[in-house]
Structure formats: C-alpha cells, structure tokens
GROMACS .gro file of C-alpha atoms in nm:
model
  417
    1MET     CA    1  -0.014   0.010   0.017
    2SER     CA    2   0.130   0.342  -0.084
    3LYS     CA    3   0.232   0.573   0.204
    4GLU     CA    4   0.280   0.952   0.222
    5PHE     CA    5   0.603   1.117   0.321
    6ARG     CA    6   0.523   1.480   0.447
    7LEU     CA    7   0.751   1.776   0.532
    8GLN     CA    8   0.811   1.754   0.889
    9ASP     CA    9   0.823   2.056   1.141
   10PRO     CA   10   1.175   2.123   1.199
   11GLY     CA   11   1.086   2.374   1.504
   12GLU     CA   12   1.206   2.692   1.574
   13GLY     CA   13   0.867   2.835   1.448
   14ILE     CA   14   0.940   2.746   1.083
   15HIS     CA   15   0.637   2.698   0.845
   16GLU     CA   16   0.780   2.628   0.499
   17ALA     CA   17   1.063   2.525   0.315
   18GLU     CA   18   1.180   2.579  -0.046
   19ILE     CA   19   1.267   2.244  -0.224
   20VAL     CA   20   1.609   2.286  -0.363
   21ASP     CA   21   1.661   1.961  -0.515
   22VAL     CA   22   1.478   1.633  -0.588
   23TYR     CA   23   1.689   1.326  -0.621
   24ILE     CA   24   1.394   1.079  -0.683
   25LYS     CA   25   1.126   0.994  -0.973
   26PRO     CA   26   0.861   0.765  -0.968
   27GLY     CA   27   1.002   0.380  -0.991
   28ASP     CA   28   1.312   0.437  -0.815
   29GLN     CA   29   1.424   0.205  -0.563
   30VAL     CA   30   1.575   0.356  -0.267
   31ARG     CA   31   1.745   0.242   0.071
   32ASP     CA   32   1.726   0.354   0.419
   33GLY     CA   33   1.946   0.641   0.447
   34ASP     CA   34   1.959   0.771   0.088
   35ILE     CA   35   1.948   1.128   0.027
   36LEU     CA   36   1.604   1.179  -0.139
   37LEU     CA   37   1.566   1.571  -0.145
   38GLU     CA   38   1.735   1.899  -0.016
   39VAL     CA   39   1.536   2.176   0.135
   40GLU     CA   40   1.609   2.494   0.226
   41THR     CA   41   1.466   2.625   0.603
   42ASP     CA   42   1.586   2.894   0.823
   43LYS     CA   43   1.890   2.990   0.617
   44ALA     CA   44   2.031   2.604   0.597
   45VAL     CA   45   1.995   2.370   0.333
   46VAL     CA   46   1.887   2.052   0.481
   47GLU     CA   47   1.911   1.683   0.306
   48VAL     CA   48   1.599   1.483   0.348
   49PRO     CA   49   1.710   1.107   0.407
   50SER     CA   50   1.497   0.806   0.349
   51PRO     CA   51   1.352   0.633   0.644
   52PHE     CA   52   1.244   0.347   0.456
   53THR     CA   53   1.375   0.079   0.185
   54GLY     CA   54   1.139   0.064  -0.101
   55THR     CA   55   0.991   0.209  -0.426
   56ILE     CA   56   0.894   0.582  -0.494
   57ASP     CA   57   0.568   0.587  -0.667
   58GLU     CA   58   0.488   0.933  -0.707
   59VAL     CA   59   0.666   1.279  -0.653
   60ARG     CA   60   0.454   1.566  -0.577
   61VAL     CA   61   0.729   1.846  -0.554
   62SER     CA   62   0.970   2.002  -0.788
   63LYS     CA   63   1.270   2.222  -0.755
   64GLY     CA   64   1.210   2.585  -0.671
   65GLU     CA   65   0.866   2.505  -0.500
   66VAL     CA   66   0.760   2.618  -0.154
   67ALA     CA   67   0.615   2.337   0.055
   68GLU     CA   68   0.453   2.375   0.382
   69VAL     CA   69   0.498   2.169   0.708
   70GLY     CA   70   0.250   1.866   0.643
   71ASP     CA   71   0.214   1.893   0.260
   72VAL     CA   72   0.327   1.571   0.078
   73LEU     CA   73   0.621   1.544  -0.097
   74PHE     CA   74   0.607   1.211  -0.251
   75THR     CA   75   0.409   0.871  -0.218
   76TYR     CA   76   0.605   0.540  -0.177
   77THR     CA   77   0.590   0.161  -0.132
   78SER     CA   78   0.803   0.018   0.173
   79GLU     CA   79   0.976  -0.326   0.121
   80GLU     CA   80   0.784  -0.490   0.374
   81ALA     CA   81   0.440  -0.372   0.201
   82GLU     CA   82   0.575  -0.500  -0.142
   83ALA     CA   83   0.636  -0.849   0.021
   84GLY     CA   84   0.292  -0.821   0.176
   85LYS     CA   85   0.421  -0.779   0.525
   86PRO     CA   86   0.296  -0.502   0.761
   87ASP     CA   87   0.570  -0.198   0.834
   88THR     CA   88   0.549   0.093   1.025
   89THR     CA   89   0.838   0.338   0.964
   90LYS     CA   90   0.956   0.632   1.171
   91GLU     CA   91   0.769   0.884   0.968
   92GLU     CA   92   0.428   0.671   0.983
   93GLU     CA   93   0.489   0.647   1.364
   94GLU     CA   94   0.520   1.016   1.405
   95GLY     CA   95   0.256   1.065   1.171
   96GLU     CA   96   0.017   0.856   1.335
   97ARG     CA   97   0.080   1.035   1.678
   98GLU     CA   98   0.044   1.399   1.513
   99GLU     CA   99  -0.308   1.284   1.375
  100ALA     CA  100  -0.400   1.167   1.709
  101LYS     CA  101  -0.331   1.465   1.839
  102ALA     CA  102  -0.489   1.657   1.566
  103GLN     CA  103  -0.789   1.456   1.615
  104THR     CA  104  -0.800   1.505   1.978
  105SER     CA  105  -0.783   1.890   1.935
  106HIS     CA  106  -1.014   1.892   1.628
  107ARG     CA  107  -0.699   2.047   1.465
  108THR     CA  108  -0.743   2.405   1.640
  109ALA     CA  109  -0.398   2.389   1.715
  110ALA     CA  110  -0.259   2.398   1.378
  111PRO     CA  111  -0.001   2.689   1.341
  112ILE     CA  112  -0.095   2.996   1.110
  113PRO     CA  113   0.165   3.006   0.820
  114ALA     CA  114   0.322   3.387   0.860
  115ALA     CA  115   0.671   3.540   0.889
  116PRO     CA  116   0.803   3.626   1.240
  117SER     CA  117   0.779   3.997   1.133
  118THR     CA  118   0.393   3.944   1.027
  119ARG     CA  119   0.335   3.776   1.356
  120ARG     CA  120   0.498   4.082   1.534
  121LEU     CA  121   0.282   4.315   1.350
  122ALA     CA  122  -0.029   4.110   1.419
  123ARG     CA  123   0.035   4.183   1.806
  124GLU     CA  124   0.145   4.523   1.754
  125LEU     CA  125  -0.202   4.566   1.588
  126GLY     CA  126  -0.403   4.353   1.830
  127VAL     CA  127  -0.510   4.135   1.531
  128ALA     CA  128  -0.544   3.771   1.578
  129LEU     CA  129  -0.379   3.557   1.326
  130GLU     CA  130  -0.668   3.310   1.300
  131GLU     CA  131  -0.945   3.589   1.208
  132VAL     CA  132  -0.720   3.698   0.906
  133SER     CA  133  -0.819   3.615   0.571
  134PRO     CA  134  -0.453   3.441   0.406
  135SER     CA  135  -0.384   3.598   0.055
  136GLY     CA  136  -0.015   3.461   0.023
  137PRO     CA  137   0.081   3.112  -0.131
  138HIS     CA  138  -0.012   2.803   0.060
  139GLY     CA  139  -0.251   2.998   0.272
  140ARG     CA  140   0.013   3.203   0.409
  141VAL     CA  141  -0.081   3.544   0.605
  142THR     CA  142   0.101   3.855   0.481
  143ASP     CA  143   0.169   4.201   0.626
  144GLU     CA  144  -0.096   4.359   0.399
  145ASP     CA  145  -0.341   4.082   0.522
  146VAL     CA  146  -0.279   4.194   0.872
  147ARG     CA  147  -0.330   4.570   0.814
  148ALA     CA  148  -0.647   4.500   0.637
  149ALA     CA  149  -0.776   4.311   0.917
  150ALA     CA  150  -0.688   4.584   1.150
  151VAL     CA  151  -0.850   4.878   0.973
  152GLY     CA  152  -1.149   4.687   0.800
  153LYS     CA  153  -1.027   4.655   0.487
  154PRO     CA  154  -1.149   4.407   0.199
  155GLY     CA  155  -1.039   4.073   0.296
  156LYS     CA  156  -0.925   3.808   0.037
  157GLU     CA  157  -1.293   3.724  -0.063
  158GLU     CA  158  -1.384   4.079  -0.132
  159LYS     CA  159  -1.050   4.114  -0.320
  160LYS     CA  160  -1.177   3.831  -0.555
  161ALA     CA  161  -1.467   4.003  -0.600
  162GLU     CA  162  -1.303   4.332  -0.661
  163ALA     CA  163  -1.070   4.134  -0.930
  164LYS     CA  164  -1.397   4.047  -1.112
  165ALA     CA  165  -1.489   4.423  -1.175
  166PRO     CA  166  -1.367   4.586  -1.481
  167ALA     CA  167  -1.012   4.735  -1.412
  168PRO     CA  168  -1.011   5.145  -1.397
  169GLU     CA  169  -0.833   5.304  -1.705
  170LYS     CA  170  -0.475   5.325  -1.593
  171LYS     CA  171  -0.318   5.669  -1.614
  172PRO     CA  172   0.055   5.742  -1.600
  173ALA     CA  173   0.179   5.758  -1.230
  174ALA     CA  174   0.342   6.094  -1.130
  175GLY     CA  175   0.718   6.091  -1.128
  176GLY     CA  176   0.731   5.881  -1.422
  177SER     CA  177   0.705   5.548  -1.215
  178GLU     CA  178   0.551   5.345  -1.500
  179GLN     CA  179   0.783   5.056  -1.668
  180ARG     CA  180   0.904   5.229  -1.976
  181GLY     CA  181   1.109   4.919  -2.115
  182LYS     CA  182   1.154   4.526  -2.075
  183VAL     CA  183   1.143   4.407  -1.731
  184GLU     CA  184   1.182   4.083  -1.556
  185THR     CA  185   1.003   3.936  -1.255
  186VAL     CA  186   1.214   3.718  -1.025
  187PRO     CA  187   1.048   3.546  -0.700
  188LEU     CA  188   1.162   3.647  -0.360
  189ARG     CA  189   1.179   3.290  -0.220
  190GLY     CA  190   1.471   3.085  -0.005
  191LEU     CA  191   1.753   3.232   0.151
  192ARG     CA  192   1.684   3.588  -0.004
  193ARG     CA  193   1.346   3.591   0.135
  194LYS     CA  194   1.441   3.493   0.465
  195VAL     CA  195   1.703   3.765   0.488
  196ALA     CA  196   1.455   4.007   0.381
  197GLU     CA  197   1.212   3.918   0.639
  198HIS     CA  198   1.479   3.932   0.905
  199VAL     CA  199   1.652   4.267   0.812
  200SER     CA  200   1.286   4.431   0.770
  201GLU     CA  201   1.204   4.332   1.123
  202ALA     CA  202   1.550   4.448   1.260
  203TRP     CA  203   1.502   4.771   1.108
  204ARG     CA  204   1.157   4.810   1.220
  205SER     CA  205   1.194   4.689   1.572
  206VAL     CA  206   1.552   4.840   1.677
  207PRO     CA  207   1.635   5.214   1.741
  208HIS     CA  208   1.994   5.184   1.553
  209VAL     CA  209   2.271   5.426   1.633
  210ASN     CA  210   2.573   5.421   1.439
  211HIS     CA  211   2.955   5.527   1.589
  212GLN     CA  212   3.250   5.513   1.369
  213SER     CA  213   3.604   5.534   1.442
  214LEU     CA  214   3.907   5.457   1.263
  215VAL     CA  215   4.226   5.249   1.406
  216ASP     CA  216   4.573   5.233   1.314
  217ILE     CA  217   4.647   4.841   1.234
  218THR     CA  218   4.985   4.901   1.073
  219GLU     CA  219   5.151   4.660   1.358
  220LEU     CA  220   4.841   4.427   1.341
  221GLU     CA  221   4.923   4.382   0.976
  222ALA     CA  222   5.283   4.308   0.999
  223LEU     CA  223   5.161   4.068   1.270
  224ARG     CA  224   4.945   3.898   1.015
  225GLN     CA  225   5.212   3.878   0.738
  226ARG     CA  226   5.447   3.713   1.022
  227HIS     CA  227   5.206   3.439   1.095
  228LYS     CA  228   5.006   3.392   0.756
  229GLN     CA  229   5.193   3.078   0.650
  230GLU     CA  230   5.167   2.921   0.989
  231ALA     CA  231   4.767   2.940   0.950
  232GLU     CA  232   4.776   2.849   0.573
  233ALA     CA  233   4.990   2.537   0.705
  234ALA     CA  234   4.660   2.456   0.915
  235GLY     CA  235   4.449   2.509   0.605
  236ALA     CA  236   4.315   2.872   0.739
  237HIS     CA  237   4.346   3.221   0.628
  238LEU     CA  238   4.457   3.459   0.904
  239THR     CA  239   4.245   3.742   0.826
  240THR     CA  240   4.167   4.104   0.985
  241THR     CA  241   3.838   3.961   1.091
  242VAL     CA  242   4.011   3.697   1.293
  243PHE     CA  243   4.197   3.979   1.499
  244ALA     CA  244   3.870   4.141   1.519
  245ILE     CA  245   3.697   3.872   1.687
  246LYS     CA  246   3.984   3.852   1.964
  247ALA     CA  247   3.977   4.235   1.997
  248VAL     CA  248   3.581   4.231   2.019
  249VAL     CA  249   3.571   3.929   2.288
  250ALA     CA  250   3.835   4.124   2.475
  251ALA     CA  251   3.597   4.442   2.472
  252LEU     CA  252   3.292   4.246   2.547
  253LYS     CA  253   3.413   4.129   2.882
  254ARG     CA  254   3.493   4.473   2.973
  255PHE     CA  255   3.126   4.603   2.854
  256PRO     CA  256   2.897   4.333   2.909
  257ARG     CA  257   2.571   4.509   2.804
  258PHE     CA  258   2.710   4.486   2.427
  259ASN     CA  259   2.699   4.106   2.472
  260ALA     CA  260   2.333   4.105   2.522
  261SER     CA  261   1.975   4.071   2.409
  262LEU     CA  262   1.638   4.276   2.490
  263ASP     CA  263   1.393   3.992   2.608
  264GLU     CA  264   1.025   4.060   2.382
  265SER     CA  265   0.870   4.247   2.671
  266GLY     CA  266   1.131   4.511   2.641
  267GLU     CA  267   1.166   4.498   3.022
  268THR     CA  268   1.446   4.269   3.051
  269ILE     CA  269   1.840   4.293   2.944
  270VAL     CA  270   1.974   3.941   2.888
  271LEU     CA  271   2.363   3.950   2.955
  272LYS     CA  272   2.522   3.660   2.832
  273HIS     CA  273   2.834   3.486   2.978
  274TYR     CA  274   2.928   3.313   2.699
  275TYR     CA  275   3.101   3.465   2.344
  276HIS     CA  276   2.949   3.333   2.042
  277ILE     CA  277   3.052   3.563   1.776
  278GLY     CA  278   2.866   3.548   1.440
  279VAL     CA  279   3.054   3.645   1.121
  280ALA     CA  280   2.872   3.754   0.807
  281VAL     CA  281   2.957   3.574   0.506
  282ASP     CA  282   2.845   3.683   0.126
  283THR     CA  283   2.710   3.361  -0.067
  284GLU     CA  284   2.584   3.327  -0.401
  285GLN     CA  285   2.250   3.255  -0.221
  286GLY     CA  286   2.244   3.557   0.025
  287LEU     CA  287   2.402   3.663   0.351
  288LEU     CA  288   2.486   3.411   0.606
  289VAL     CA  289   2.603   3.448   0.937
  290PRO     CA  290   2.776   3.129   1.053
  291VAL     CA  291   2.877   3.163   1.435
  292VAL     CA  292   3.207   3.075   1.608
  293HIS     CA  293   3.114   2.929   1.935
  294ASN     CA  294   3.316   3.002   2.233
  295ALA     CA  295   3.532   3.215   2.083
  296ASP     CA  296   3.723   3.312   2.395
  297HIS     CA  297   3.846   2.975   2.437
  298LYS     CA  298   4.025   2.950   2.103
  299ASN     CA  299   4.383   3.096   2.001
  300LEU     CA  300   4.432   3.277   1.685
  301ILE     CA  301   4.489   2.979   1.471
  302GLU     CA  302   4.237   2.798   1.587
  303LEU     CA  303   3.990   3.089   1.482
  304ALA     CA  304   4.131   3.122   1.149
  305VAL     CA  305   4.091   2.753   1.086
  306GLU     CA  306   3.729   2.750   1.218
  307LEU     CA  307   3.611   3.056   1.055
  308SER     CA  308   3.774   2.917   0.697
  309ALA     CA  309   3.568   2.613   0.755
  310LEU     CA  310   3.255   2.804   0.834
  311ALA     CA  311   3.295   3.023   0.550
  312GLU     CA  312   3.357   2.747   0.304
  313ARG     CA  313   3.060   2.535   0.424
  314ALA     CA  314   2.828   2.865   0.390
  315ARG     CA  315   2.913   2.898   0.023
  316ALA     CA  316   2.865   2.544  -0.042
  317GLY     CA  317   2.516   2.554   0.119
  318LYS     CA  318   2.630   2.292   0.375
  319LEU     CA  319   2.584   2.489   0.724
  320GLY     CA  320   2.399   2.318   0.989
  321LEU     CA  321   2.133   2.494   1.166
  322GLU     CA  322   2.332   2.484   1.497
  323GLU     CA  323   2.597   2.669   1.312
  324LEU     CA  324   2.388   2.966   1.243
  325ARG     CA  325   2.223   2.991   1.581
  326GLY     CA  326   2.301   3.142   1.919
  327SER     CA  327   2.530   3.440   1.825
  328SER     CA  328   2.592   3.712   2.116
  329PHE     CA  329   2.752   3.961   1.894
  330SER     CA  330   2.828   3.993   1.535
  331ILE     CA  331   3.082   4.123   1.291
  332THR     CA  332   3.088   4.200   0.921
  333ASN     CA  333   3.404   4.271   0.719
  334PRO     CA  334   3.316   4.389   0.341
  335GLY     CA  335   3.642   4.582   0.340
  336MET     CA  336   3.783   4.350   0.076
  337LEU     CA  337   3.501   4.456  -0.174
  338GLY     CA  338   3.581   4.832  -0.116
  339GLY     CA  339   3.420   5.103   0.038
  340THR     CA  340   3.544   5.376   0.277
  341ALA     CA  341   3.255   5.352   0.527
  342PHE     CA  342   2.896   5.191   0.582
  343THR     CA  343   2.636   5.150   0.853
  344PRO     CA  344   2.575   4.792   0.937
  345LEU     CA  345   2.221   4.622   1.030
  346ILE     CA  346   2.215   4.498   1.378
  347ASN     CA  347   2.187   4.107   1.369
  348THR     CA  348   1.890   4.074   1.599
  349PRO     CA  349   1.841   3.955   1.864
  350ASN     CA  350   2.219   4.073   1.926
  351VAL     CA  351   2.225   4.434   2.061
  352ALA     CA  352   2.529   4.565   1.842
  353ILE     CA  353   2.735   4.470   1.541
  354LEU     CA  354   3.069   4.584   1.431
  355GLY     CA  355   3.151   4.650   1.086
  356LEU     CA  356   3.493   4.677   0.906
  357ALA     CA  357   3.537   4.886   0.578
  358GLN     CA  358   3.859   4.873   0.388
  359ALA     CA  359   4.214   4.953   0.524
  360THR     CA  360   4.400   5.185   0.321
  361LEU     CA  361   4.749   5.373   0.360
  362GLN     CA  362   4.659   5.724   0.518
  363PRO     CA  363   4.908   6.017   0.620
  364VAL     CA  364   4.910   6.035   0.991
  365VAL     CA  365   5.047   6.309   1.155
  366ARG     CA  366   5.199   6.262   1.517
  367GLY     CA  367   5.333   6.499   1.746
  368THR     CA  368   5.196   6.883   1.848
  369LEU     CA  369   5.134   7.168   1.661
  370GLU     CA  370   5.495   7.306   1.692
  371LYS     CA  371   5.673   6.966   1.630
  372TYR     CA  372   5.505   6.698   1.440
  373THR     CA  373   5.601   6.430   1.170
  374ILE     CA  374   5.373   6.301   0.917
  375GLU     CA  375   5.400   5.911   0.865
  376PRO     CA  376   5.209   5.666   0.610
  377ARG     CA  377   4.997   5.430   0.827
  378LEU     CA  378   4.726   5.151   0.732
  379MET     CA  379   4.401   5.252   0.904
  380LEU     CA  380   4.112   5.074   0.925
  381PRO     CA  381   3.764   5.203   0.938
  382LEU     CA  382   3.494   5.062   1.202
  383CYS     CA  383   3.140   5.109   1.244
  384LEU     CA  384   2.957   5.026   1.554
  385ALA     CA  385   2.571   4.984   1.537
  386PHE     CA  386   2.412   4.937   1.876
  387ASP     CA  387   2.063   4.922   2.015
  388HIS     CA  388   1.997   5.252   2.210
  389ARG     CA  389   1.745   5.078   2.415
  390VAL     CA  390   2.011   4.890   2.588
  391ASN     CA  391   2.347   5.115   2.514
  392ASP     CA  392   2.395   5.472   2.499
  393GLY     CA  393   2.673   5.693   2.269
  394ALA     CA  394   2.887   5.701   2.563
  395ASP     CA  395   2.891   5.326   2.607
  396ALA     CA  396   2.952   5.255   2.266
  397SER     CA  397   3.250   5.538   2.249
  398ARG     CA  398   3.431   5.363   2.544
  399PHE     CA  399   3.327   5.042   2.397
  400ILE     CA  400   3.470   5.099   2.041
  401ALA     CA  401   3.783   5.269   2.206
  402ALA     CA  402   3.872   4.936   2.358
  403ILE     CA  403   3.842   4.744   2.042
  404THR     CA  404   4.054   5.022   1.854
  405GLU     CA  405   4.305   4.991   2.141
  406ALA     CA  406   4.346   4.620   2.109
  407LEU     CA  407   4.391   4.611   1.769
  408SER     CA  408   4.640   4.899   1.758
  409ASP     CA  409   4.854   4.712   1.982
  410PRO     CA  410   4.818   4.337   1.860
  411GLU     CA  411   5.094   4.192   2.113
  412GLU     CA  412   4.922   4.326   2.411
  413LEU     CA  413   4.559   4.155   2.283
  414LEU     CA  414   4.751   3.841   2.259
  415LEU     CA  415   4.905   3.829   2.583
  416LYS     CA  416   4.567   3.974   2.753
  417GLY     CA  417   4.325   3.849   2.522
   0.00000   0.00000   0.00000
C-alpha cells in the first residue's frame, strides 16, 4: 500500500521550506538512509534522508517550489509492504501520533503560516492571526492581510470580487514611475526572502545608532604577515576578521551590555556570559551569519581554522542549523570589496554589530602643533551599530575605544586577550 511522506516540522517556528533539489522519480528503488531531497529552511540547506527501503510511487514537488509543513512531498511503497508484510516507519509512527493529537484537538492547534515579522505586526496591531484571511501562497498570512484586518479593509473574498470588476483606466503615475521598457520579475524565495524578513524586522523594531572610528592596524598587519604561513599550513586564512574577533571578545568582557539581548517584553536585558560571535559571509544565495561558538576559548590559529571552515560550508550551502544560531554579537567585514565606510544592520536578537570597511594607507600626523611628523599608516574604518534601548552613545564610545586599543596593539591583545 502506498504511503505519504510529508514535510516534517523542523521547529523554531518554521512553517515552510523551499525545495532545493529532488533526487528521486517514480519507480526509483531507494534504501534506508539514501538522500531523497534537499530543502532550504531557516538559512540552511538540509538533506532529507529516506526512513525506509522501498519504491518511490509519485513525486509531488519539484525544484524551486515552496512546501508547507505537512505537505506531501512524495508517496512510496516500502519493501515490507511489497512483500505483503506489515511495516511501520519512523515517519508513519510520528504521523500517527500527530494525527491522534490533531483529532483530539479538532485541529485547532495548527500553526498559522506567517513570517515572524508578520506575527509581530499582528501583535502590535492587536490582530488575531486566526481571524485573518490569508492571501499569500499556501494560505500564508502577509503583512497586508494583517493591516487590512486591523482597519477593516476588504479581505481575501472581497479582493476576489473586486478582481472580477472591470479595471479602471490606467493613468500615468506621477514622477514617471511606469515601466518604460522590458522588465523581468524574479520570485523572492529561499534564503533571499528569509534575509528580507529578518532585516525588515530588525530595522522596524530596533532603534539603530552608529558610532564610527579609525584604528591604526599597521602593527597588526605586520603581525598578520608574520603568521600567515602558519595559518595556511593549518588550512586557514589569517584575516583581519580573526583579529577583530579577539578584540571584540576582550571588549565584551569589559562592557557586557554589548553582549546581550532584549527580551520580547522590552523590560529585561539578558546579559550573556558566553562569547558566540556571528560573522557575516557573502554567498551566491545571500548573506549568511555562521557562528564561532566559545570564541574566548580559542587562539588565533584555531579561530582562523574554524572561521575558514564555516565560510566554506556557508558558500557551499552545507551549514547546519546549529552553526547559524546562538550568536551573542556579530561582525561584518565587506572591506575586501571596497568602500570607505558603511552602516551595518544589527543582527537581532544581538544588540550590536561591528562593521569593518576597507583598510587604506593614510598620512597620519604625530606630535604637537609646534613639532610633528607625518607618516604613512594603515588605517581601518570601524562602524559600531548598537541598540539605543540597551546602550547609550557614551557606552559605545568606550566600547569601540577598547576595540581600537586592542587592534592597534596586537601583541598586548595576544598576551591579555
């Protein structure tokens, strides 16, 4: 008898996943543990192994589709069923438990598909998601649905009725915003959509303040060059970011309110006594922020090795979910791509992020007005973005001063950091 394989709930409030690849087709023989599909969820690509040995009967999804938790991905007949024997797979046992639970509660506990930012908007506007008519794909509630419910605008059914009515004559938009040539539309899906949701929520909910500074890393660069081959022998790149992690950890120990988060009520600051540093990585799919856990317990070479491995797995789409979770502070370094300064966006629930721009040789004046020298020095622009609800400008000044002090004297950093 053919059985259904459904998309399981991965937890963490995730309700859907994009199908990255499908490795099966009807009639394929598979064995327990074979990789059948790849799905992308919560900024990670996850392989879906087979929990059975048997034959694929029907495949109901294709590459690029978005599936909701509970959707049937494919059907199959197990080896036991083909032989006329009763069989029970792990998936079936779980399905039976979920079905029993659903029947007991008459399915009233099923989660409403909606992005975290949409759920927050609903809370802010006092709208119950259960009462909103969804207009998104697969019954997903969108921000527009929530706003419409909040002000009594036409819901989904009314929109359908309006769509049947004759469309009014289009007039040129003010400012020449009409399309004037060939265009192409690209679905906002997968990682790009998750990034869009995350940064929108961060920008909407956090009062950002930016503090910029310059640090002389001439000595640091000399030290980096001296130990570069040692790191390469260990299979890693000794980058400026590695030193920045060390400097940030040292500063966080002195100023713990930057190693914190604000609880959802906005009434409690959670100070973290661990140092898990998220580092932004540019990939073809979008921006990922893998986490170097317990960075305070690792030396420069160990940090370089781990960071190189994380970046490689991020670009290959092979990061595990745990490698993307739990950061207490974040660093982003687009300096290698150019740019003299920028303002990074806080990676919530962190309350701060340090940005590194491009280091350049600059003339630096030393001495007094009466007696001075001008020297070429390698200067690195820093930008600290912080949550003004948790820290003030004076706090940021002291915190970034501690970072610049550590980076400008790397020998001292290595001795005390």
